[in-house]
PDB file of C-alpha atoms and ligand atoms in Angstrom:
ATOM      1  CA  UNK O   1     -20.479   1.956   0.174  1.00  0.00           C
ATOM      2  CA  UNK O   2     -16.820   2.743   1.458  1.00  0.00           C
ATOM      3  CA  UNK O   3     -15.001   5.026  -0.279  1.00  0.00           C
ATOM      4  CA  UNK O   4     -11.019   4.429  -1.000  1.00  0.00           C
ATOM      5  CA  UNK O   5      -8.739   6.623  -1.598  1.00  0.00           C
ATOM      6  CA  UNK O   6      -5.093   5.420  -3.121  1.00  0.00           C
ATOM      7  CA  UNK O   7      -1.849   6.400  -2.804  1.00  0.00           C
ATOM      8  CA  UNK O   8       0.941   5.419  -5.631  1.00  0.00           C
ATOM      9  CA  UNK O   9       3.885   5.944  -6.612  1.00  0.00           C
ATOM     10  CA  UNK O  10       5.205   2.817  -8.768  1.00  0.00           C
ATOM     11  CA  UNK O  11       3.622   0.330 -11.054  1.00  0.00           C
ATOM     12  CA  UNK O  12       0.893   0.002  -9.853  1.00  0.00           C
ATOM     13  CA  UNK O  13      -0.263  -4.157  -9.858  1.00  0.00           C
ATOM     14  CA  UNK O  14      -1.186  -3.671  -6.202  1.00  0.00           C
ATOM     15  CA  UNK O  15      -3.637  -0.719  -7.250  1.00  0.00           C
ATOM     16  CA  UNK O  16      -4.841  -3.119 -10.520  1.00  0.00           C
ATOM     17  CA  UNK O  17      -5.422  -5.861  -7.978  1.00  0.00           C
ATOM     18  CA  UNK O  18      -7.465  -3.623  -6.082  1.00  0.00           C
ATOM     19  CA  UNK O  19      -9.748  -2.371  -8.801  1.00  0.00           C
ATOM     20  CA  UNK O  20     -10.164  -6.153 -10.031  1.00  0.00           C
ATOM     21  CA  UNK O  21     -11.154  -7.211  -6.774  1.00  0.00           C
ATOM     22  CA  UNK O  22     -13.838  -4.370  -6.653  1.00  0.00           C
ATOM     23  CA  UNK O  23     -14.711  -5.245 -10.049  1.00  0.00           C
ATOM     24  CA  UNK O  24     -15.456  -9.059  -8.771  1.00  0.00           C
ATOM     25  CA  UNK O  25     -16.553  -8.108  -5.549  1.00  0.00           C
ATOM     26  CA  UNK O  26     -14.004  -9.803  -3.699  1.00  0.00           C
ATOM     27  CA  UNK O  27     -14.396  -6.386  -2.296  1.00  0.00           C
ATOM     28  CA  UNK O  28     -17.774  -6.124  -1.956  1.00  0.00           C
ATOM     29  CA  UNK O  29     -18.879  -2.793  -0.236  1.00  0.00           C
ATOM     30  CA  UNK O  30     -16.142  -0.085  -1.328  1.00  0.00           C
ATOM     31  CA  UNK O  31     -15.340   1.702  -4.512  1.00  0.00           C
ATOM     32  CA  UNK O  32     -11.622   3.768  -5.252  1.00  0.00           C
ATOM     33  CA  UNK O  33     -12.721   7.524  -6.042  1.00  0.00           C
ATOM     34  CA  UNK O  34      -9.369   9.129  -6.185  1.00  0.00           C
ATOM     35  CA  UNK O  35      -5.734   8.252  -7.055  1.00  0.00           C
ATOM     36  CA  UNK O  36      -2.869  10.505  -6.208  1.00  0.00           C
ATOM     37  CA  UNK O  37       0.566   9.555  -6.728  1.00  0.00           C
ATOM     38  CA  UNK O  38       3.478  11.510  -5.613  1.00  0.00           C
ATOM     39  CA  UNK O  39       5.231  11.235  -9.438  1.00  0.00           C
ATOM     40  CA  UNK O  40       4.579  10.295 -12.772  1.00  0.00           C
ATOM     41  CA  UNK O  41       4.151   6.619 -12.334  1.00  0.00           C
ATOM     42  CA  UNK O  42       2.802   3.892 -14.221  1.00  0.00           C
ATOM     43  CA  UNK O  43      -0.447   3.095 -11.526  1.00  0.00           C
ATOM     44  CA  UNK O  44      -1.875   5.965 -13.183  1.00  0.00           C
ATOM     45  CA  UNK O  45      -2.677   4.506 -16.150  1.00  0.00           C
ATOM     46  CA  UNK O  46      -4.411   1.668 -14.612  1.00  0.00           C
ATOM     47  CA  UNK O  47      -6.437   4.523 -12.993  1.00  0.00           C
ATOM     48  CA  UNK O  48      -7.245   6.045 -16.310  1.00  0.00           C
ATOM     49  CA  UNK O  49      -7.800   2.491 -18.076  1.00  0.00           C
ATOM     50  CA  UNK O  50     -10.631   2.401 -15.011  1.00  0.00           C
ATOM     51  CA  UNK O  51     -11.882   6.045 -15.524  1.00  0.00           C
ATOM     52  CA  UNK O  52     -10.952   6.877 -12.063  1.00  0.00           C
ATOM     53  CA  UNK O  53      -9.837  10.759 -11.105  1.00  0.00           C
ATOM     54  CA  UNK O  54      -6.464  10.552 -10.666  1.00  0.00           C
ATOM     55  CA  UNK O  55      -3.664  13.311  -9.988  1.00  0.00           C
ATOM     56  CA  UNK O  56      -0.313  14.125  -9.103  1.00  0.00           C
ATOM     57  CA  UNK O  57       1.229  15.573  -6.511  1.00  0.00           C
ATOM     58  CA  UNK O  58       5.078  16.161  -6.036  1.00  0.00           C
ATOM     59  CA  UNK O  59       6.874  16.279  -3.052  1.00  0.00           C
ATOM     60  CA  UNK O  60       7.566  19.520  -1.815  1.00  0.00           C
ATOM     61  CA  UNK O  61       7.587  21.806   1.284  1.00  0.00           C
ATOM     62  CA  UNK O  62       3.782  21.409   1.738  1.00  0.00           C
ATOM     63  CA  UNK O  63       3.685  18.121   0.500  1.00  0.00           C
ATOM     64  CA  UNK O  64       1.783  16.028   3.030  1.00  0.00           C
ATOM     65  CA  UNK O  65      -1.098  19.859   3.692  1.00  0.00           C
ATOM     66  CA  UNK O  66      -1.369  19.694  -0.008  1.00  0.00           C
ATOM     67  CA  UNK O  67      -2.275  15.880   0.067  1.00  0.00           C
ATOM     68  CA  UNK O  68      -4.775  16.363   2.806  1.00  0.00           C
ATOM     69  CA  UNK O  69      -6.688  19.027   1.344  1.00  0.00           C
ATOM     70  CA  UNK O  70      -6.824  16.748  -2.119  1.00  0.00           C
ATOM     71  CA  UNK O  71      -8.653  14.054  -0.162  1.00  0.00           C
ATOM     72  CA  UNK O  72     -12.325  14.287  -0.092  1.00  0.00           C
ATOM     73  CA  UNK O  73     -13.670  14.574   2.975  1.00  0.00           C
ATOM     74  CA  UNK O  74     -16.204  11.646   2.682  1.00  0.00           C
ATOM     75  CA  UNK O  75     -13.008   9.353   2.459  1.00  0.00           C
ATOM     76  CA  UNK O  76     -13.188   6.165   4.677  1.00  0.00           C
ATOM     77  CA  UNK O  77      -9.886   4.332   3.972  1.00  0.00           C
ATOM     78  CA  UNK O  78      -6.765   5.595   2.373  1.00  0.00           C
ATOM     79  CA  UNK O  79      -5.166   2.885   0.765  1.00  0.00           C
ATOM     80  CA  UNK O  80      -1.248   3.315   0.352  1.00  0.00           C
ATOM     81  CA  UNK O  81      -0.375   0.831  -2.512  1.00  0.00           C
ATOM     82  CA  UNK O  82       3.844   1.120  -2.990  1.00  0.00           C
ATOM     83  CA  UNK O  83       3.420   4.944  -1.967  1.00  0.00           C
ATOM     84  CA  UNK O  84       7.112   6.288  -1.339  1.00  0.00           C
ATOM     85  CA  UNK O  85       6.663   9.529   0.818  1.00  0.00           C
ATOM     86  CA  UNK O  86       7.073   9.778   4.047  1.00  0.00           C
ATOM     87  CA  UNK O  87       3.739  11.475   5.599  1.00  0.00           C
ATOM     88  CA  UNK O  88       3.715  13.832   8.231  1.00  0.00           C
ATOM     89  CA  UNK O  89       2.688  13.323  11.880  1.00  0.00           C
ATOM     90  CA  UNK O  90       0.123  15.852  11.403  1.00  0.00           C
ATOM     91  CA  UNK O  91      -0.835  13.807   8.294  1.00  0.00           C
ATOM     92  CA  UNK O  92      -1.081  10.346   9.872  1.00  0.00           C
ATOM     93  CA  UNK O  93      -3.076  12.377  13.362  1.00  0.00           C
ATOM     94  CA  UNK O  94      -5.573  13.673  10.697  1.00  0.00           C
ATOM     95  CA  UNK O  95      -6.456  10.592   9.258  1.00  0.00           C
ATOM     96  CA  UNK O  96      -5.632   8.321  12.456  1.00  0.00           C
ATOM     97  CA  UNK O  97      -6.995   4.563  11.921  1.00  0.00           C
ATOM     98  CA  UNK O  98      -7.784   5.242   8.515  1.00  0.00           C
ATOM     99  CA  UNK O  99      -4.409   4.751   6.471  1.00  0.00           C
ATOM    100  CA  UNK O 100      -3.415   1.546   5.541  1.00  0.00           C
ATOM    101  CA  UNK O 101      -0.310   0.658   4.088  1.00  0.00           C
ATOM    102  CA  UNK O 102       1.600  -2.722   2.601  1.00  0.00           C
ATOM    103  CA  UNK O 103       5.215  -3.659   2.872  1.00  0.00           C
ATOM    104  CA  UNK O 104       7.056  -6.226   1.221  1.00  0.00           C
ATOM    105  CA  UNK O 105       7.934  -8.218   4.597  1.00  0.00           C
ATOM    106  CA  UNK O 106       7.046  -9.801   7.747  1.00  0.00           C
ATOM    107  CA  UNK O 107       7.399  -6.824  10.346  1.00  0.00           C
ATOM    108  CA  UNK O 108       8.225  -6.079  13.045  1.00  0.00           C
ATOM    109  CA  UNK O 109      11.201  -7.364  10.901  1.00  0.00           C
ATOM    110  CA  UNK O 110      12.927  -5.339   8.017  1.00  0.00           C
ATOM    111  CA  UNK O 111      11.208  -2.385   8.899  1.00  0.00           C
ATOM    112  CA  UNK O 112      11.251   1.153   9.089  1.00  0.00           C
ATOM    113  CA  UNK O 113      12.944   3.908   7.259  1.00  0.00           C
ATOM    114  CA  UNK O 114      14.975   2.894   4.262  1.00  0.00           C
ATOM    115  CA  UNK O 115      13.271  -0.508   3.886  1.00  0.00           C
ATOM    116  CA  UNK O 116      11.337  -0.304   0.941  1.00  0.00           C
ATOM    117  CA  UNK O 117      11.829  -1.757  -3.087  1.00  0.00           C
ATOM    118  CA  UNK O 118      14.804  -4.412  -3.382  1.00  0.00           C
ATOM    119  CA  UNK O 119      16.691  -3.118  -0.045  1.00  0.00           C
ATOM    120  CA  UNK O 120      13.799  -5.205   1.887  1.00  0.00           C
ATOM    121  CA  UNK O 121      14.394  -8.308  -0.477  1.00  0.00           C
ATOM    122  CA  UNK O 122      18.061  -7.854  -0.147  1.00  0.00           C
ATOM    123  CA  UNK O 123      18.470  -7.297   3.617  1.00  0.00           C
ATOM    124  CA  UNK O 124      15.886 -10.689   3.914  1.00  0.00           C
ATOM    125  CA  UNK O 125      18.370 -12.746   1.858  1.00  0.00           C
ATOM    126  CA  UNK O 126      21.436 -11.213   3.604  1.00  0.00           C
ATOM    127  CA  UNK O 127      19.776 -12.310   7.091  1.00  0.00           C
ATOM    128  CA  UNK O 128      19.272 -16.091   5.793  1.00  0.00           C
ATOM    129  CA  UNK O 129      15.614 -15.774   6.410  1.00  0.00           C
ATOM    130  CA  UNK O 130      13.990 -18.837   6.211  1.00  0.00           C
ATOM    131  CA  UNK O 131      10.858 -17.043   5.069  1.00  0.00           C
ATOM    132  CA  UNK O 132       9.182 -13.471   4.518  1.00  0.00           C
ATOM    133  CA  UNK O 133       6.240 -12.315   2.772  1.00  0.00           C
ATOM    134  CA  UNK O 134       4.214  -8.863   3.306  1.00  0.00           C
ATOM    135  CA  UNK O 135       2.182  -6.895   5.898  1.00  0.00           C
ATOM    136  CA  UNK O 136      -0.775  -4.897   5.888  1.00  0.00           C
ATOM    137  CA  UNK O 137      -0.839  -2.199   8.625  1.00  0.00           C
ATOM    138  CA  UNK O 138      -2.106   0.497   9.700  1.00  0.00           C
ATOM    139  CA  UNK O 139      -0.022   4.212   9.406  1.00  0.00           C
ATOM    140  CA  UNK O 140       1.268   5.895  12.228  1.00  0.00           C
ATOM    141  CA  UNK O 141       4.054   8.962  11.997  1.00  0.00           C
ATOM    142  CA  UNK O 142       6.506   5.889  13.124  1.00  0.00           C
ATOM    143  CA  UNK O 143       7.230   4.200   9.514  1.00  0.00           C
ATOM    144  CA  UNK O 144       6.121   0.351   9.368  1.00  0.00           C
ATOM    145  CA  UNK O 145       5.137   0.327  13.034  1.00  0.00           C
ATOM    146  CA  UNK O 146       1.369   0.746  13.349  1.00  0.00           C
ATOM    147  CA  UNK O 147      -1.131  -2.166  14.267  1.00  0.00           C
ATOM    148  CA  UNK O 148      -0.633  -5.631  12.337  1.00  0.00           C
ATOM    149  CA  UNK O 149      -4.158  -5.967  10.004  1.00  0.00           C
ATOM    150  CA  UNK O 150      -2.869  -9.071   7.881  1.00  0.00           C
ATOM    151  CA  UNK O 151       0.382 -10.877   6.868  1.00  0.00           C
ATOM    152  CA  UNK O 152       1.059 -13.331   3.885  1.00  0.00           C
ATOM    153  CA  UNK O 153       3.881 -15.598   4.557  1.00  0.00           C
ATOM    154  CA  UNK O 154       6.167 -17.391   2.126  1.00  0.00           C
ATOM    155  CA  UNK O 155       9.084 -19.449   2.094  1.00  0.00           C
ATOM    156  CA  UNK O 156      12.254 -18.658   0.762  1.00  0.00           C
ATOM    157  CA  UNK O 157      14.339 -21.649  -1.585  1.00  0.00           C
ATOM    158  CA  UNK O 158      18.003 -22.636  -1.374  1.00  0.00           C
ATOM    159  CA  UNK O 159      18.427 -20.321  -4.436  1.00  0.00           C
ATOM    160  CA  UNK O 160      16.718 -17.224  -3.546  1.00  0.00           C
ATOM    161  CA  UNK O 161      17.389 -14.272  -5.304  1.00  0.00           C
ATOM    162  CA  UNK O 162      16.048 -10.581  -4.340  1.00  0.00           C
ATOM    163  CA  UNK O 163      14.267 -10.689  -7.901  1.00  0.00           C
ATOM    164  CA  UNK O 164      12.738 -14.172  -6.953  1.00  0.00           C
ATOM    165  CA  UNK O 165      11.437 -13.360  -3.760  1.00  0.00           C
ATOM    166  CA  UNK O 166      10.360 -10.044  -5.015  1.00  0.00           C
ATOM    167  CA  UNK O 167       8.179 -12.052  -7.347  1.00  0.00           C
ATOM    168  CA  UNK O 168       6.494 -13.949  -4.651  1.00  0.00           C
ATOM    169  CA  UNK O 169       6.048 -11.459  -2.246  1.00  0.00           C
ATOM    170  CA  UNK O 170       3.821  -9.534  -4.957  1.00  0.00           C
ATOM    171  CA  UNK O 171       1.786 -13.010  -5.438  1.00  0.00           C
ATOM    172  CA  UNK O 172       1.435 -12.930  -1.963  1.00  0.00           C
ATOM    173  CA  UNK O 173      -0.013  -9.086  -1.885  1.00  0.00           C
ATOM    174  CA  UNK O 174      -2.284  -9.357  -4.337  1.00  0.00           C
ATOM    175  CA  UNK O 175      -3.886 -12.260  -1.688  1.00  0.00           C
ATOM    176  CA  UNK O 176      -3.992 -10.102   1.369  1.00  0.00           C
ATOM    177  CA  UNK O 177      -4.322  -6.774   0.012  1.00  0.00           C
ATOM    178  CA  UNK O 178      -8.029  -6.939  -1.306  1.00  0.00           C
ATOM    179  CA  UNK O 179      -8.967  -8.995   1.521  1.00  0.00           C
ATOM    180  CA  UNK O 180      -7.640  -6.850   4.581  1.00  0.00           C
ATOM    181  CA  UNK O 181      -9.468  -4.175   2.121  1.00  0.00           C
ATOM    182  CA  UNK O 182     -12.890  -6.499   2.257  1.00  0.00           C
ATOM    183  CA  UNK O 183     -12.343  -7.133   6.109  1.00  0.00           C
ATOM    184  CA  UNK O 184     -11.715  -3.365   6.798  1.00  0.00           C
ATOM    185  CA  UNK O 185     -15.140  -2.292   4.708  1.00  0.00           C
ATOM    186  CA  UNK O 186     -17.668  -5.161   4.352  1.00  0.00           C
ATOM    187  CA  UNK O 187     -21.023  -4.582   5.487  1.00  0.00           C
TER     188      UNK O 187
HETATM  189  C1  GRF X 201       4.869  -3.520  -3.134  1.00  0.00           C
HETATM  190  O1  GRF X 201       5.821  -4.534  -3.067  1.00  0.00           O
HETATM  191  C2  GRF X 201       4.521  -3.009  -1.757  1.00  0.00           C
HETATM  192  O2  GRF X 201       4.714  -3.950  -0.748  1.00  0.00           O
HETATM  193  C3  GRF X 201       5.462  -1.862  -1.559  1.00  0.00           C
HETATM  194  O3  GRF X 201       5.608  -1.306  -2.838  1.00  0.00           O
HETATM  195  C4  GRF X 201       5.385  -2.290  -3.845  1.00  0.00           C
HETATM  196  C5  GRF X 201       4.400  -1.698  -4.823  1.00  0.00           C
HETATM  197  O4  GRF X 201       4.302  -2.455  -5.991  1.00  0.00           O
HETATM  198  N1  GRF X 201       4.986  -0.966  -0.540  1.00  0.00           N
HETATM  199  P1  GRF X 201       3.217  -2.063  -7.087  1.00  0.00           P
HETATM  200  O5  GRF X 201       3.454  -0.622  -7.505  1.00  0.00           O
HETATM  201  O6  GRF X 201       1.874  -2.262  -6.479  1.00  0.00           O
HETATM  202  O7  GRF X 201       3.478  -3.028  -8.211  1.00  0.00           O
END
């Protein structure tokens, strides 16, 4: 059994899809031990509501040392789920090939610092993309540029709104999220 460790700092659906999909077995050999999330934050009450340690810790000077000694050392995949700190290069060397992250795009494309929340559905709209839809990847100390695991594509309408696609893009994650999680820890 694979243990996960998750990383929050909004709502948390991508985190609830997670612990369904454990819950079903669409992930089938790996269970979520800790949550940490870098504020106060809505995920962590769908950590409580699943009795699942959970804790907070805020961004400060030894913000990504303090993070790494939280994690327990038996930890085989930490699972960033709309985490909004930037972790260090010492950080992402520690833990190299074992942090995973999602983002609300294609990338290479609309990438990269800045590009996160409604800025990434905005910029997408602004570009008269015919389609986008999110990326699981790996996390290196260059933001949104580490290996490709698994992309979701979907198309944008003649109407499109940031909101909308927003929307879509999350339908999208809560496909490829638990199953890049499955392919990365099955048996
Ligand atoms: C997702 O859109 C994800 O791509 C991005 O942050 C958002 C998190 O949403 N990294 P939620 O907190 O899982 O609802």
């Amino acid at each position: 059994m694979k243990n996960l460790v998750v990383l929050v700092s909004g709502s948390g659906s991508n985190l609830l899809r997670i612990l369904e999909a454990i819950d079903c077995e669409e992930i089938s050999n790996a269970k979520v031990t800790l949550v940490i999330a870098d504020r106060a934050c809505g995920a962590l009450q769908h950590a409580d509501d699943y009795e699942i340690p959970h804790s907070i810790i805020k961004r400060g000077k030894e913000f990504s040392q303090e993070l790494e000694n939280a994690i327990p050392k038996n930890t085989d995949l930490i699972v960033l789920a709309g985490f909004l700190s930037i972790l260090s290069p010492e950080f992402c060397e520690h833990f190299q090939g074992k942090i995973i992250n999602i983002h609300p795009a294609l990338l290479p494309k609309f990438g990269g610092k800045g590009m996160w929340g409604m800025h990434v559905h905005q910029a997408v709209i602004a570009a008269k993309e015919k389609e986008s839809g999110a990326t699981v990847h790996y996390v290196t100390p260059e933001v949104d540029e580490g290996q490709i695991i698994m992309q979701g594509v979907v198309k944008l309408s003649a109407h499109e709104t940031a909101e909308s696609l927003a929307d879509k893009v999350h339908q999208i994650e809560y496909r490829i999220f638990p199953d890049a999680i499955e392919k990365l820890t099955k048996k």
